[in-house]
Amino acid sequence: MEVPLKKLREAGAEVEVVSLESGNIKGWNHKDWGREVPVDKTLDQARADDYDAIVLPGGVINPDLLRVETKALEFIKAFWSAKKVVGAICHAPWLLAETGIARGRRLTSYKSIKTDVINAGGLWEDSEVVADQGLVTSRNPGDLDAFCDKLAEEIREGLHEERAAP
């Protein structure tokens, strides 16, 4: 969570952290919790119309918790429906599977959820970063530089009007 946050801000993006609850949240840092990051808005306060893109958290725990939260799934789908950039790394493509976004799309993920992505209709690739009309995915923390660079590029491109429903 911290690397995309930092790199997108360095690229000139205004980034807000949105979470289910206010306060501070933590990402996962290899084998333990990372540093606390302040939440800017709760999901109840945030509107997809106010943003150009969404970057979904990686790791195992956060995507697994979010994929059973109806409000979170609706928030993600609102970005996709508006043809905005959606980024997902590591296990975050679980959220793409749960929302139906993965269906018919080229993407990658952490290797342990490859079958989940394929079963959701995703066209899985083993690449450090895969971009498909504003959908940007990567496999693991080792891909973060490529992931963040591609996210920044896709956000600069703006809406992906030619993106068709799969």
PDB file of C-alpha atoms in Angstrom:
ATOM      1  CA  MET A   1       0.000   0.000   0.000  1.00  0.00           C
ATOM      2  CA  GLU A   2       2.760   2.417   0.918  1.00  0.00           C
ATOM      3  CA  VAL A   3       4.749   2.140  -2.318  1.00  0.00           C
ATOM      4  CA  PRO A   4       1.905   2.995  -4.737  1.00  0.00           C
ATOM      5  CA  LEU A   5       0.802   5.768  -2.373  1.00  0.00           C
ATOM      6  CA  LYS A   6       4.294   7.301  -2.361  1.00  0.00           C
ATOM      7  CA  LYS A   7       5.072   6.779  -6.050  1.00  0.00           C
ATOM      8  CA  LEU A   8       1.745   8.140  -7.291  1.00  0.00           C
ATOM      9  CA  ARG A   9       2.161  11.223  -5.120  1.00  0.00           C
ATOM     10  CA  GLU A  10       5.705  11.660  -6.466  1.00  0.00           C
ATOM     11  CA  ALA A  11       4.229  11.471  -9.987  1.00  0.00           C
ATOM     12  CA  GLY A  12       1.967  14.413  -9.110  1.00  0.00           C
ATOM     13  CA  ALA A  13      -1.240  12.570  -8.227  1.00  0.00           C
ATOM     14  CA  GLU A  14      -3.440  13.658  -5.366  1.00  0.00           C
ATOM     15  CA  VAL A  15      -4.022  10.412  -3.498  1.00  0.00           C
ATOM     16  CA  GLU A  16      -6.559   9.688  -0.787  1.00  0.00           C
ATOM     17  CA  VAL A  17      -6.741   6.535   1.304  1.00  0.00           C
ATOM     18  CA  VAL A  18     -10.303   5.225   1.541  1.00  0.00           C
ATOM     19  CA  SER A  19     -11.193   2.497   4.010  1.00  0.00           C
ATOM     20  CA  LEU A  20     -14.204   0.878   5.608  1.00  0.00           C
ATOM     21  CA  GLU A  21     -13.475   2.696   8.874  1.00  0.00           C
ATOM     22  CA  SER A  22     -11.781   5.930   9.880  1.00  0.00           C
ATOM     23  CA  GLY A  23      -8.477   6.145  11.712  1.00  0.00           C
ATOM     24  CA  ASN A  24      -5.349   4.363  10.539  1.00  0.00           C
ATOM     25  CA  ILE A  25      -4.871   1.204   8.518  1.00  0.00           C
ATOM     26  CA  LYS A  26      -1.910  -1.053   7.873  1.00  0.00           C
ATOM     27  CA  GLY A  27      -0.736  -2.886   4.814  1.00  0.00           C
ATOM     28  CA  TRP A  28       1.333  -6.041   4.849  1.00  0.00           C
ATOM     29  CA  ASN A  29       5.111  -5.756   4.610  1.00  0.00           C
ATOM     30  CA  HIS A  30       6.505  -9.140   3.529  1.00  0.00           C
ATOM     31  CA  LYS A  31       5.994 -11.171   6.737  1.00  0.00           C
ATOM     32  CA  ASP A  32       4.463  -8.665   9.126  1.00  0.00           C
ATOM     33  CA  TRP A  33       2.220  -5.600   9.258  1.00  0.00           C
ATOM     34  CA  GLY A  34       3.576  -2.430   7.699  1.00  0.00           C
ATOM     35  CA  ARG A  35       3.435   1.063   9.119  1.00  0.00           C
ATOM     36  CA  GLU A  36       0.123   2.732   9.884  1.00  0.00           C
ATOM     37  CA  VAL A  37      -1.321   4.963   7.164  1.00  0.00           C
ATOM     38  CA  PRO A  38      -4.015   7.544   7.963  1.00  0.00           C
ATOM     39  CA  VAL A  39      -7.419   7.101   6.319  1.00  0.00           C
ATOM     40  CA  ASP A  40      -8.575  10.216   4.462  1.00  0.00           C
ATOM     41  CA  LYS A  41     -12.183   9.129   3.937  1.00  0.00           C
ATOM     42  CA  THR A  42     -14.380   6.227   4.848  1.00  0.00           C
ATOM     43  CA  LEU A  43     -16.124   4.296   2.114  1.00  0.00           C
ATOM     44  CA  ASP A  44     -19.381   5.939   3.192  1.00  0.00           C
ATOM     45  CA  GLN A  45     -17.839   9.381   2.577  1.00  0.00           C
ATOM     46  CA  ALA A  46     -16.098   8.642  -0.737  1.00  0.00           C
ATOM     47  CA  ARG A  47     -17.668   8.893  -4.186  1.00  0.00           C
ATOM     48  CA  ALA A  48     -16.116   7.340  -7.280  1.00  0.00           C
ATOM     49  CA  ASP A  49     -17.046  10.488  -9.234  1.00  0.00           C
ATOM     50  CA  ASP A  50     -14.461  12.409  -7.192  1.00  0.00           C
ATOM     51  CA  TYR A  51     -11.519  10.284  -8.378  1.00  0.00           C
ATOM     52  CA  ASP A  52      -9.711   9.438 -11.609  1.00  0.00           C
ATOM     53  CA  ALA A  53      -8.619   5.958 -10.524  1.00  0.00           C
ATOM     54  CA  ILE A  54      -8.701   3.356  -7.789  1.00  0.00           C
ATOM     55  CA  VAL A  55      -5.779   1.247  -6.606  1.00  0.00           C
ATOM     56  CA  LEU A  56      -6.863  -1.876  -4.733  1.00  0.00           C
ATOM     57  CA  PRO A  57      -4.752  -3.154  -1.838  1.00  0.00           C
ATOM     58  CA  GLY A  58      -2.608  -6.226  -2.254  1.00  0.00           C
ATOM     59  CA  GLY A  59      -1.658  -8.822   0.286  1.00  0.00           C
ATOM     60  CA  VAL A  60      -3.919 -11.668   1.338  1.00  0.00           C
ATOM     61  CA  ILE A  61      -5.885 -10.170   4.209  1.00  0.00           C
ATOM     62  CA  ASN A  62      -7.223  -6.872   2.874  1.00  0.00           C
ATOM     63  CA  PRO A  63      -8.581  -8.143  -0.474  1.00  0.00           C
ATOM     64  CA  ASP A  64     -10.115 -11.146   1.258  1.00  0.00           C
ATOM     65  CA  LEU A  65     -11.906  -8.904   3.762  1.00  0.00           C
ATOM     66  CA  LEU A  66     -13.042  -6.443   1.085  1.00  0.00           C
ATOM     67  CA  ARG A  67     -14.474  -9.028  -1.313  1.00  0.00           C
ATOM     68  CA  VAL A  68     -17.360  -9.717   1.079  1.00  0.00           C
ATOM     69  CA  GLU A  69     -18.183  -6.016   1.576  1.00  0.00           C
ATOM     70  CA  THR A  70     -21.006  -4.986  -0.769  1.00  0.00           C
ATOM     71  CA  LYS A  71     -20.169  -1.267  -0.468  1.00  0.00           C
ATOM     72  CA  ALA A  72     -16.552  -1.898  -1.420  1.00  0.00           C
ATOM     73  CA  LEU A  73     -17.541  -3.993  -4.436  1.00  0.00           C
ATOM     74  CA  GLU A  74     -20.037  -1.360  -5.602  1.00  0.00           C
ATOM     75  CA  PHE A  75     -17.373   1.342  -5.204  1.00  0.00           C
ATOM     76  CA  ILE A  76     -14.922  -0.644  -7.358  1.00  0.00           C
ATOM     77  CA  LYS A  77     -17.586  -1.338 -10.009  1.00  0.00           C
ATOM     78  CA  ALA A  78     -18.403   2.381 -10.183  1.00  0.00           C
ATOM     79  CA  PHE A  79     -14.828   3.113 -11.309  1.00  0.00           C
ATOM     80  CA  TRP A  80     -14.958   0.381 -13.910  1.00  0.00           C
ATOM     81  CA  SER A  81     -18.370   1.459 -15.240  1.00  0.00           C
ATOM     82  CA  ALA A  82     -17.104   5.038 -15.547  1.00  0.00           C
ATOM     83  CA  LYS A  83     -14.154   3.742 -17.632  1.00  0.00           C
ATOM     84  CA  LYS A  84     -11.632   4.911 -15.041  1.00  0.00           C
ATOM     85  CA  VAL A  85      -8.322   3.259 -14.208  1.00  0.00           C
ATOM     86  CA  VAL A  86      -8.470   0.290 -11.847  1.00  0.00           C
ATOM     87  CA  GLY A  87      -5.195  -1.014 -10.402  1.00  0.00           C
ATOM     88  CA  ALA A  88      -4.792  -4.321  -8.549  1.00  0.00           C
ATOM     89  CA  ILE A  89      -1.648  -6.089  -7.359  1.00  0.00           C
ATOM     90  CA  CYS A  90      -0.945  -9.410  -5.650  1.00  0.00           C
ATOM     91  CA  HIS A  91      -4.243 -10.817  -4.258  1.00  0.00           C
ATOM     92  CA  ALA A  92      -6.304  -7.717  -5.152  1.00  0.00           C
ATOM     93  CA  PRO A  93      -7.516  -9.375  -8.390  1.00  0.00           C
ATOM     94  CA  TRP A  94      -9.802 -11.392  -6.103  1.00  0.00           C
ATOM     95  CA  LEU A  95     -11.809  -8.157  -6.049  1.00  0.00           C
ATOM     96  CA  LEU A  96     -11.793  -8.070  -9.853  1.00  0.00           C
ATOM     97  CA  ALA A  97     -13.123 -11.628  -9.875  1.00  0.00           C
ATOM     98  CA  GLU A  98     -15.809 -10.820  -7.306  1.00  0.00           C
ATOM     99  CA  THR A  99     -17.021  -7.748  -9.215  1.00  0.00           C
ATOM    100  CA  GLY A 100     -17.027  -9.450 -12.621  1.00  0.00           C
ATOM    101  CA  ILE A 101     -14.339  -7.072 -13.934  1.00  0.00           C
ATOM    102  CA  ALA A 102     -11.903  -9.944 -14.563  1.00  0.00           C
ATOM    103  CA  ARG A 103     -14.187 -11.614 -17.123  1.00  0.00           C
ATOM    104  CA  GLY A 104     -12.652 -11.390 -20.591  1.00  0.00           C
ATOM    105  CA  ARG A 105      -9.783  -9.164 -19.444  1.00  0.00           C
ATOM    106  CA  ARG A 106      -6.036  -9.713 -19.687  1.00  0.00           C
ATOM    107  CA  LEU A 107      -4.554  -9.577 -16.199  1.00  0.00           C
ATOM    108  CA  THR A 108      -2.110 -11.079 -13.778  1.00  0.00           C
ATOM    109  CA  SER A 109      -2.081 -11.730 -10.039  1.00  0.00           C
ATOM    110  CA  TYR A 110      -0.179 -13.474  -7.310  1.00  0.00           C
ATOM    111  CA  LYS A 111       0.388 -17.030  -8.541  1.00  0.00           C
ATOM    112  CA  SER A 112      -1.708 -18.667  -5.809  1.00  0.00           C
ATOM    113  CA  ILE A 113      -4.896 -17.036  -7.105  1.00  0.00           C
ATOM    114  CA  LYS A 114      -4.228 -17.719 -10.790  1.00  0.00           C
ATOM    115  CA  THR A 115      -6.954 -20.403 -10.856  1.00  0.00           C
ATOM    116  CA  ASP A 116      -9.430 -18.057  -9.146  1.00  0.00           C
ATOM    117  CA  VAL A 117      -8.786 -15.420 -11.808  1.00  0.00           C
ATOM    118  CA  ILE A 118      -9.127 -17.936 -14.633  1.00  0.00           C
ATOM    119  CA  ASN A 119     -12.319 -19.374 -13.118  1.00  0.00           C
ATOM    120  CA  ALA A 120     -13.697 -15.803 -13.038  1.00  0.00           C
ATOM    121  CA  GLY A 121     -13.101 -15.571 -16.798  1.00  0.00           C
ATOM    122  CA  GLY A 122      -9.835 -13.644 -16.650  1.00  0.00           C
ATOM    123  CA  LEU A 123      -7.153 -14.134 -19.294  1.00  0.00           C
ATOM    124  CA  TRP A 124      -4.273 -14.690 -16.879  1.00  0.00           C
ATOM    125  CA  GLU A 125      -0.650 -13.899 -17.837  1.00  0.00           C
ATOM    126  CA  ASP A 126       2.580 -14.357 -15.920  1.00  0.00           C
ATOM    127  CA  SER A 127       3.957 -10.833 -16.463  1.00  0.00           C
ATOM    128  CA  GLU A 128       5.233  -8.171 -14.080  1.00  0.00           C
ATOM    129  CA  VAL A 129       2.510  -5.791 -15.219  1.00  0.00           C
ATOM    130  CA  VAL A 130      -0.477  -6.244 -17.524  1.00  0.00           C
ATOM    131  CA  ALA A 131      -2.592  -3.346 -18.782  1.00  0.00           C
ATOM    132  CA  ASP A 132      -5.914  -3.876 -20.534  1.00  0.00           C
ATOM    133  CA  GLN A 133      -7.782  -0.664 -21.335  1.00  0.00           C
ATOM    134  CA  GLY A 134      -7.203   0.950 -17.960  1.00  0.00           C
ATOM    135  CA  LEU A 135      -7.075  -2.249 -15.919  1.00  0.00           C
ATOM    136  CA  VAL A 136      -3.544  -2.470 -14.479  1.00  0.00           C
ATOM    137  CA  THR A 137      -2.448  -5.595 -12.617  1.00  0.00           C
ATOM    138  CA  SER A 138       0.806  -6.979 -11.218  1.00  0.00           C
ATOM    139  CA  ARG A 139       1.864 -10.182  -9.460  1.00  0.00           C
ATOM    140  CA  ASN A 140       3.724  -9.281  -6.283  1.00  0.00           C
ATOM    141  CA  PRO A 141       5.765  -6.640  -4.425  1.00  0.00           C
ATOM    142  CA  GLY A 142       8.730  -7.295  -6.745  1.00  0.00           C
ATOM    143  CA  ASP A 143       6.632  -5.782  -9.555  1.00  0.00           C
ATOM    144  CA  LEU A 144       5.782  -2.554  -7.717  1.00  0.00           C
ATOM    145  CA  ASP A 145       7.992  -0.244  -9.810  1.00  0.00           C
ATOM    146  CA  ALA A 146       6.491  -1.462 -13.088  1.00  0.00           C
ATOM    147  CA  PHE A 147       2.990  -1.440 -11.566  1.00  0.00           C
ATOM    148  CA  CYS A 148       3.279   2.146 -10.316  1.00  0.00           C
ATOM    149  CA  ASP A 149       4.826   3.404 -13.559  1.00  0.00           C
ATOM    150  CA  LYS A 150       2.025   1.827 -15.605  1.00  0.00           C
ATOM    151  CA  LEU A 151      -0.642   3.153 -13.229  1.00  0.00           C
ATOM    152  CA  ALA A 152       0.708   6.689 -13.569  1.00  0.00           C
ATOM    153  CA  GLU A 153       0.779   6.334 -17.367  1.00  0.00           C
ATOM    154  CA  GLU A 154      -2.782   5.012 -17.538  1.00  0.00           C
ATOM    155  CA  ILE A 155      -4.068   7.740 -15.204  1.00  0.00           C
ATOM    156  CA  ARG A 156      -2.424  10.408 -17.379  1.00  0.00           C
ATOM    157  CA  GLU A 157      -4.229   8.917 -20.401  1.00  0.00           C
ATOM    158  CA  GLY A 158      -7.570   9.579 -18.696  1.00  0.00           C
ATOM    159  CA  LEU A 159     -10.812   7.720 -19.315  1.00  0.00           C
ATOM    160  CA  HIS A 160     -10.649   4.589 -21.395  1.00  0.00           C
ATOM    161  CA  GLU A 161     -13.652   5.300 -23.630  1.00  0.00           C
ATOM    162  CA  GLU A 162     -12.878   2.432 -26.019  1.00  0.00           C
ATOM    163  CA  ARG A 163     -13.147  -0.118 -23.246  1.00  0.00           C
ATOM    164  CA  ALA A 164     -15.969  -2.435 -24.172  1.00  0.00           C
ATOM    165  CA  ALA A 165     -17.819  -4.778 -21.886  1.00  0.00           C
ATOM    166  CA  PRO A 166     -16.384  -8.292 -22.161  1.00  0.00           C
TER     167      PRO A 166
END
